[in-house]
């Protein structure tokens, strides 16, 4: 998927919501545990009930890898289900990969070719040769961690290195890499006050923004400081949507929560873009 197609879908759906698929067997409704593949059944129901309100799905691979080979198969079924039934929806493998180039190439193949995700999250710590193998894939996107939503982001990412905070250095340097037009960046919603500075460095890039909902970030603050003239944001929420209910009505309740976020987004888009 191109960023232009993503932008068009955002305007059409009046939404820049990305629903996080973080299935946890201790949290999903009891009745699903009797099915052959509870994780897939859970995801499928969430996807079917929210697909018109969201432009992206972000399965976090940890929540699949934790269940071994069965979890990996649930991930494959989930991405296939989205690609077959809702091919316009942007998919993100939240895997936070990155290694020496030779190994990164294999990670890129796994997520872009085998699983056919539109994008994958990558950690920048190992530098240029660890990220460029992901960038080589046409119409695929590499979403690099810039300033994360957690408290530990202040341990390293905001440290001053040669007169500049590390996350700014990461943003600036990454722009010089081959095929950098395929980059997007992760910026936490809990760090809304940093968006103005970030937009000075990457005015046109899409930002994946986790941290509204369960982590308490503010959607309106993120939009105020982070939105560009093409929206340029994919705002993720997982637990607040997918675990809105533990009962048989979980998919319905997930839709209600997603709708609340989408309505707020529609209002913001309407005000800013007169659509
Ligand atoms: O900085 C980051 C990077 C990734 N995440 C991931 O996003 C979701 C957030 O889930 P919620 O339930 O909406 O809090 C989860 O998969 C994280 O691993 C992040 O939160 N912050």
Coordinates of N, CA and C in Angstrom, one line a residue, residues 90-208:
X90 N -4.5 -0.9 6.3 CA -3.0 -0.9 6.5 C -2.7 -1.9 7.6
X91 N -1.7 -2.7 7.4 CA -1.3 -3.7 8.5 C 0.1 -3.4 9.0
X92 N 0.2 -3.5 10.3 CA 1.5 -3.3 10.9 C 1.9 -4.5 11.8
X93 N 3.0 -5.1 11.5 CA 3.5 -6.1 12.4 C 4.4 -5.4 13.4
X94 N 3.9 -5.3 14.6 CA 4.6 -4.6 15.7 C 5.6 -5.6 16.3
X95 N 6.8 -5.7 15.7 CA 7.7 -6.7 16.1 C 9.1 -6.2 16.6
X96 N 9.3 -4.9 16.4 CA 10.4 -4.1 16.8 C 11.7 -4.9 16.6
X97 N 12.0 -5.2 15.3 CA 13.1 -6.0 14.9 C 14.3 -5.1 14.5
X98 N 15.4 -5.7 14.0 CA 16.6 -4.9 13.7 C 17.8 -5.7 14.1
X99 N 18.8 -6.0 13.2 CA 19.9 -6.8 13.5 C 21.0 -6.5 12.4
X100 N 22.1 -7.2 12.4 CA 23.0 -7.0 11.3 C 22.3 -7.2 10.0
X101 N 22.8 -6.5 8.9 CA 22.1 -6.5 7.7 C 21.6 -7.8 7.2
X102 N 22.5 -8.8 7.2 CA 22.2 -10.1 6.7 C 21.0 -10.7 7.4
X103 N 20.9 -10.4 8.7 CA 19.7 -11.0 9.5 C 18.5 -10.1 9.3
X104 N 18.7 -8.8 9.2 CA 17.5 -7.9 9.0 C 16.8 -8.3 7.7
X105 N 17.6 -8.7 6.7 CA 17.0 -9.1 5.4 C 16.0 -10.2 5.6
X106 N 16.4 -11.1 6.5 CA 15.5 -12.3 6.7 C 14.2 -11.9 7.5
X107 N 14.4 -10.9 8.4 CA 13.2 -10.4 9.2 C 12.3 -9.7 8.2
X108 N 12.9 -8.9 7.3 CA 12.1 -8.2 6.3 C 11.3 -9.2 5.4
X109 N 12.0 -10.3 5.0 CA 11.3 -11.3 4.1 C 10.1 -11.9 4.9
X110 N 10.4 -12.2 6.2 CA 9.4 -12.9 7.0 C 8.1 -12.0 7.1
X111 N 8.3 -10.7 7.3 CA 7.1 -9.9 7.5 C 6.5 -9.3 6.2
X112 N 7.4 -9.0 5.3 CA 6.8 -8.4 4.0 C 6.5 -9.5 3.0
X113 N 7.3 -10.5 2.9 CA 7.0 -11.5 1.8 C 6.1 -12.7 2.3
X114 N 6.6 -13.3 3.4 CA 5.9 -14.5 3.9 C 4.5 -14.1 4.4
X115 N 4.5 -13.2 5.4 CA 3.3 -12.8 6.0 C 2.5 -11.7 5.3
X116 N 3.2 -11.0 4.4 CA 2.6 -10.0 3.6 C 1.9 -8.8 4.4
X117 N 2.7 -8.4 5.4 CA 2.3 -7.1 6.1 C 2.7 -5.9 5.3
X118 N 2.0 -4.8 5.5 CA 2.3 -3.6 4.8 C 3.5 -2.9 5.5
X119 N 3.7 -3.2 6.8 CA 4.8 -2.5 7.5 C 5.2 -3.3 8.7
X120 N 6.4 -2.9 9.2 CA 6.9 -3.6 10.4 C 7.6 -2.6 11.3
X121 N 7.5 -2.7 12.6 CA 8.2 -1.8 13.4 C 9.7 -2.3 13.6
X122 N 10.6 -1.3 13.7 CA 12.0 -1.6 13.8 C 12.7 -0.7 14.8
X123 N 13.6 -1.3 15.5 CA 14.4 -0.5 16.5 C 15.6 0.1 15.8
X124 N 16.0 1.4 16.1 CA 17.1 2.0 15.3 C 18.5 1.8 15.9
X125 N 18.5 1.1 17.0 CA 19.8 1.1 17.8 C 21.0 0.6 17.1
X126 N 20.8 -0.4 16.1 CA 21.9 -0.9 15.4 C 22.3 -0.1 14.1
X127 N 21.5 0.9 13.9 CA 21.9 1.8 12.8 C 21.5 1.4 11.4
X128 N 22.1 2.3 10.5 CA 21.8 2.2 9.0 C 21.7 0.8 8.4
X129 N 22.8 0.0 8.6 CA 22.8 -1.3 7.9 C 21.8 -2.3 8.5
X130 N 21.2 -1.9 9.7 CA 20.2 -2.8 10.3 C 18.8 -2.5 9.8
X131 N 18.7 -1.2 9.2 CA 17.3 -0.8 8.8 C 17.2 -0.8 7.3
X132 N 18.2 -0.5 6.6 CA 18.1 -0.4 5.1 C 17.6 -1.7 4.5
X133 N 17.9 -2.9 5.0 CA 17.3 -4.1 4.3 C 15.7 -4.1 4.3
X134 N 15.1 -3.4 5.3 CA 13.7 -3.3 5.4 C 13.2 -2.3 4.4
X135 N 14.0 -1.2 4.2 CA 13.6 -0.1 3.4 C 13.6 -0.5 1.9
X136 N 14.4 -1.5 1.6 CA 14.5 -1.9 0.2 C 13.2 -2.5 -0.5
X137 N 12.2 -2.8 0.3 CA 11.0 -3.3 -0.2 C 10.0 -2.2 -0.7
X138 N 9.7 -2.3 -1.9 CA 8.8 -1.3 -2.5 C 7.4 -1.4 -2.0
X139 N 6.8 -0.2 -1.7 CA 5.4 -0.2 -1.2 C 5.2 -0.9 0.1
X140 N 6.3 -1.1 0.9 CA 6.3 -1.6 2.2 C 6.9 -0.5 3.1
X141 N 6.5 -0.5 4.4 CA 6.9 0.6 5.2 C 7.6 0.1 6.5
X142 N 8.6 0.9 6.8 CA 9.4 0.5 8.0 C 9.2 1.6 9.1
X143 N 8.6 1.2 10.2 CA 8.2 2.1 11.2 C 9.2 2.1 12.3
X144 N 10.0 3.1 12.4 CA 11.2 3.1 13.3 C 10.8 3.8 14.6
X145 N 11.2 3.2 15.7 CA 11.0 3.8 17.0 C 11.7 5.1 17.1
X146 N 11.0 6.2 17.4 CA 11.7 7.5 17.6 C 11.6 7.9 19.1
X147 N 10.4 8.1 19.5 CA 10.2 8.5 20.9 C 9.0 7.7 21.5
X148 N 9.3 6.7 22.2 CA 8.3 5.7 22.6 C 7.4 6.2 23.8
X149 N 6.3 5.5 24.0 CA 5.3 6.0 24.9 C 5.6 5.7 26.4
X150 N 6.6 4.8 26.6 CA 6.8 4.3 28.0 C 7.7 5.3 28.7
X151 N 7.7 5.1 30.1 CA 8.6 6.0 30.9 C 10.0 5.8 30.6
X152 N 10.4 4.6 30.3 CA 11.8 4.3 30.0 C 12.4 5.0 28.7
X153 N 11.5 5.7 28.0 CA 11.9 6.5 26.8 C 12.9 7.5 27.3
X154 N 12.8 8.0 28.5 CA 13.7 9.0 29.0 C 15.0 8.5 29.5
X155 N 15.2 7.2 29.5 CA 16.5 6.6 29.9 C 17.6 6.9 28.8
X156 N 17.2 6.8 27.5 CA 18.2 7.0 26.5 C 17.7 8.0 25.4
X157 N 16.4 7.9 25.0 CA 15.9 8.6 23.8 C 16.0 10.1 23.9
X158 N 15.9 10.6 25.1 CA 16.0 12.1 25.3 C 17.3 12.5 25.8
X159 N 18.3 11.6 25.9 CA 19.6 12.0 26.3 C 20.3 13.0 25.3
X160 N 21.0 13.9 25.8 CA 21.7 14.9 24.9 C 23.0 14.3 24.4
X161 N 23.1 14.1 23.1 CA 24.3 13.6 22.5 C 24.8 14.6 21.5
X162 N 26.0 15.2 21.8 CA 26.6 16.3 21.0 C 25.6 17.4 20.7
X163 N 24.9 17.8 21.8 CA 24.1 19.0 21.7 C 22.7 18.7 21.2
X164 N 22.4 17.5 21.0 CA 21.0 17.1 20.4 C 20.5 15.9 21.1
X165 N 19.1 15.9 21.3 CA 18.6 14.7 21.9 C 18.6 13.5 21.0
X166 N 18.9 12.4 21.5 CA 19.1 11.2 20.7 C 18.0 10.9 19.7
X167 N 16.7 11.1 20.2 CA 15.6 10.8 19.3 C 15.6 11.7 18.0
X168 N 16.1 12.9 18.2 CA 16.2 13.9 17.1 C 17.3 13.4 16.2
X169 N 18.4 13.0 16.8 CA 19.5 12.5 15.9 C 19.0 11.3 15.1
X170 N 18.3 10.4 15.7 CA 17.8 9.2 15.0 C 16.9 9.7 13.8
X171 N 16.0 10.6 14.1 CA 15.1 11.1 13.0 C 15.9 11.7 11.9
X172 N 16.9 12.6 12.2 CA 17.6 13.3 11.2 C 18.5 12.3 10.4
X173 N 19.2 11.5 11.1 CA 20.1 10.5 10.4 C 19.3 9.6 9.5
X174 N 18.2 9.1 10.0 CA 17.5 8.1 9.2 C 17.0 8.7 7.8
X175 N 16.9 10.0 7.8 CA 16.4 10.7 6.5 C 17.5 10.6 5.4
X176 N 18.7 10.3 5.8 CA 19.8 10.2 4.8 C 19.9 8.8 4.3
X177 N 19.2 7.8 4.8 CA 19.4 6.4 4.4 C 18.7 6.1 3.1
X178 N 19.2 5.1 2.4 CA 18.6 4.7 1.1 C 17.2 4.3 1.3
X179 N 16.3 4.8 0.4 CA 14.9 4.5 0.4 C 14.2 5.0 1.7
X180 N 14.7 6.1 2.2 CA 14.1 6.7 3.4 C 12.7 7.1 3.3
X181 N 12.2 7.2 2.0 CA 10.8 7.6 1.8 C 9.9 6.5 2.3
X182 N 10.5 5.3 2.6 CA 9.6 4.2 3.1 C 9.6 4.2 4.6
X183 N 10.1 5.2 5.2 CA 10.1 5.3 6.7 C 8.9 5.9 7.3
X184 N 8.4 5.4 8.4 CA 7.5 6.1 9.3 C 8.1 6.0 10.6
X185 N 7.5 6.7 11.6 CA 8.1 6.7 12.9 C 7.1 6.5 14.0
X186 N 7.6 5.8 15.1 CA 6.7 5.6 16.3 C 7.0 6.8 17.3
X187 N 5.9 7.5 17.6 CA 6.0 8.5 18.7 C 4.8 8.3 19.6
X188 N 5.1 8.2 20.9 CA 4.1 7.9 21.9 C 3.1 9.0 22.1
X189 N 1.8 8.7 22.2 CA 0.8 9.7 22.5 C 1.0 10.4 23.9
X190 N 1.8 9.7 24.7 CA 2.0 10.2 26.1 C 3.1 11.3 26.0
X191 N 3.7 11.6 24.8 CA 4.7 12.5 24.7 C 4.3 13.7 23.7
X192 N 3.0 14.1 23.9 CA 2.4 15.0 22.9 C 3.2 16.3 22.8
X193 N 3.8 16.8 23.9 CA 4.5 18.0 23.9 C 5.8 18.0 23.0
X194 N 6.2 16.8 22.6 CA 7.4 16.7 21.7 C 7.1 16.7 20.2
X195 N 5.8 16.6 19.9 CA 5.4 16.5 18.5 C 5.8 17.8 17.7
X196 N 5.8 18.9 18.2 CA 6.1 20.1 17.5 C 7.6 20.0 17.0
X197 N 8.5 19.6 17.9 CA 9.9 19.5 17.5 C 10.1 18.4 16.5
X198 N 9.3 17.3 16.7 CA 9.5 16.2 15.8 C 9.0 16.5 14.4
X199 N 7.9 17.3 14.3 CA 7.4 17.7 13.0 C 8.4 18.7 12.3
X200 N 9.2 19.4 13.0 CA 10.2 20.2 12.4 C 11.2 19.4 11.6
X201 N 11.5 18.2 12.1 CA 12.5 17.3 11.4 C 11.8 16.4 10.4
X202 N 10.6 15.9 10.7 CA 9.9 15.0 9.7 C 8.5 15.5 9.4
X203 N 8.4 16.6 8.7 CA 7.1 17.3 8.5 C 6.1 16.4 7.7
X204 N 6.6 15.6 6.8 CA 5.7 14.8 5.9 C 5.5 13.4 6.3
X205 N 6.3 12.9 7.2 CA 6.2 11.4 7.5 C 5.0 11.0 8.2
X206 N 4.5 9.8 8.0 CA 3.5 9.3 8.9 C 4.1 8.9 10.2
X207 N 3.3 9.2 11.3 CA 3.7 8.8 12.6 C 2.7 7.8 13.2
X208 N 3.2 6.7 13.7 CA 2.4 5.7 14.4 C 2.4 6.1 15.8

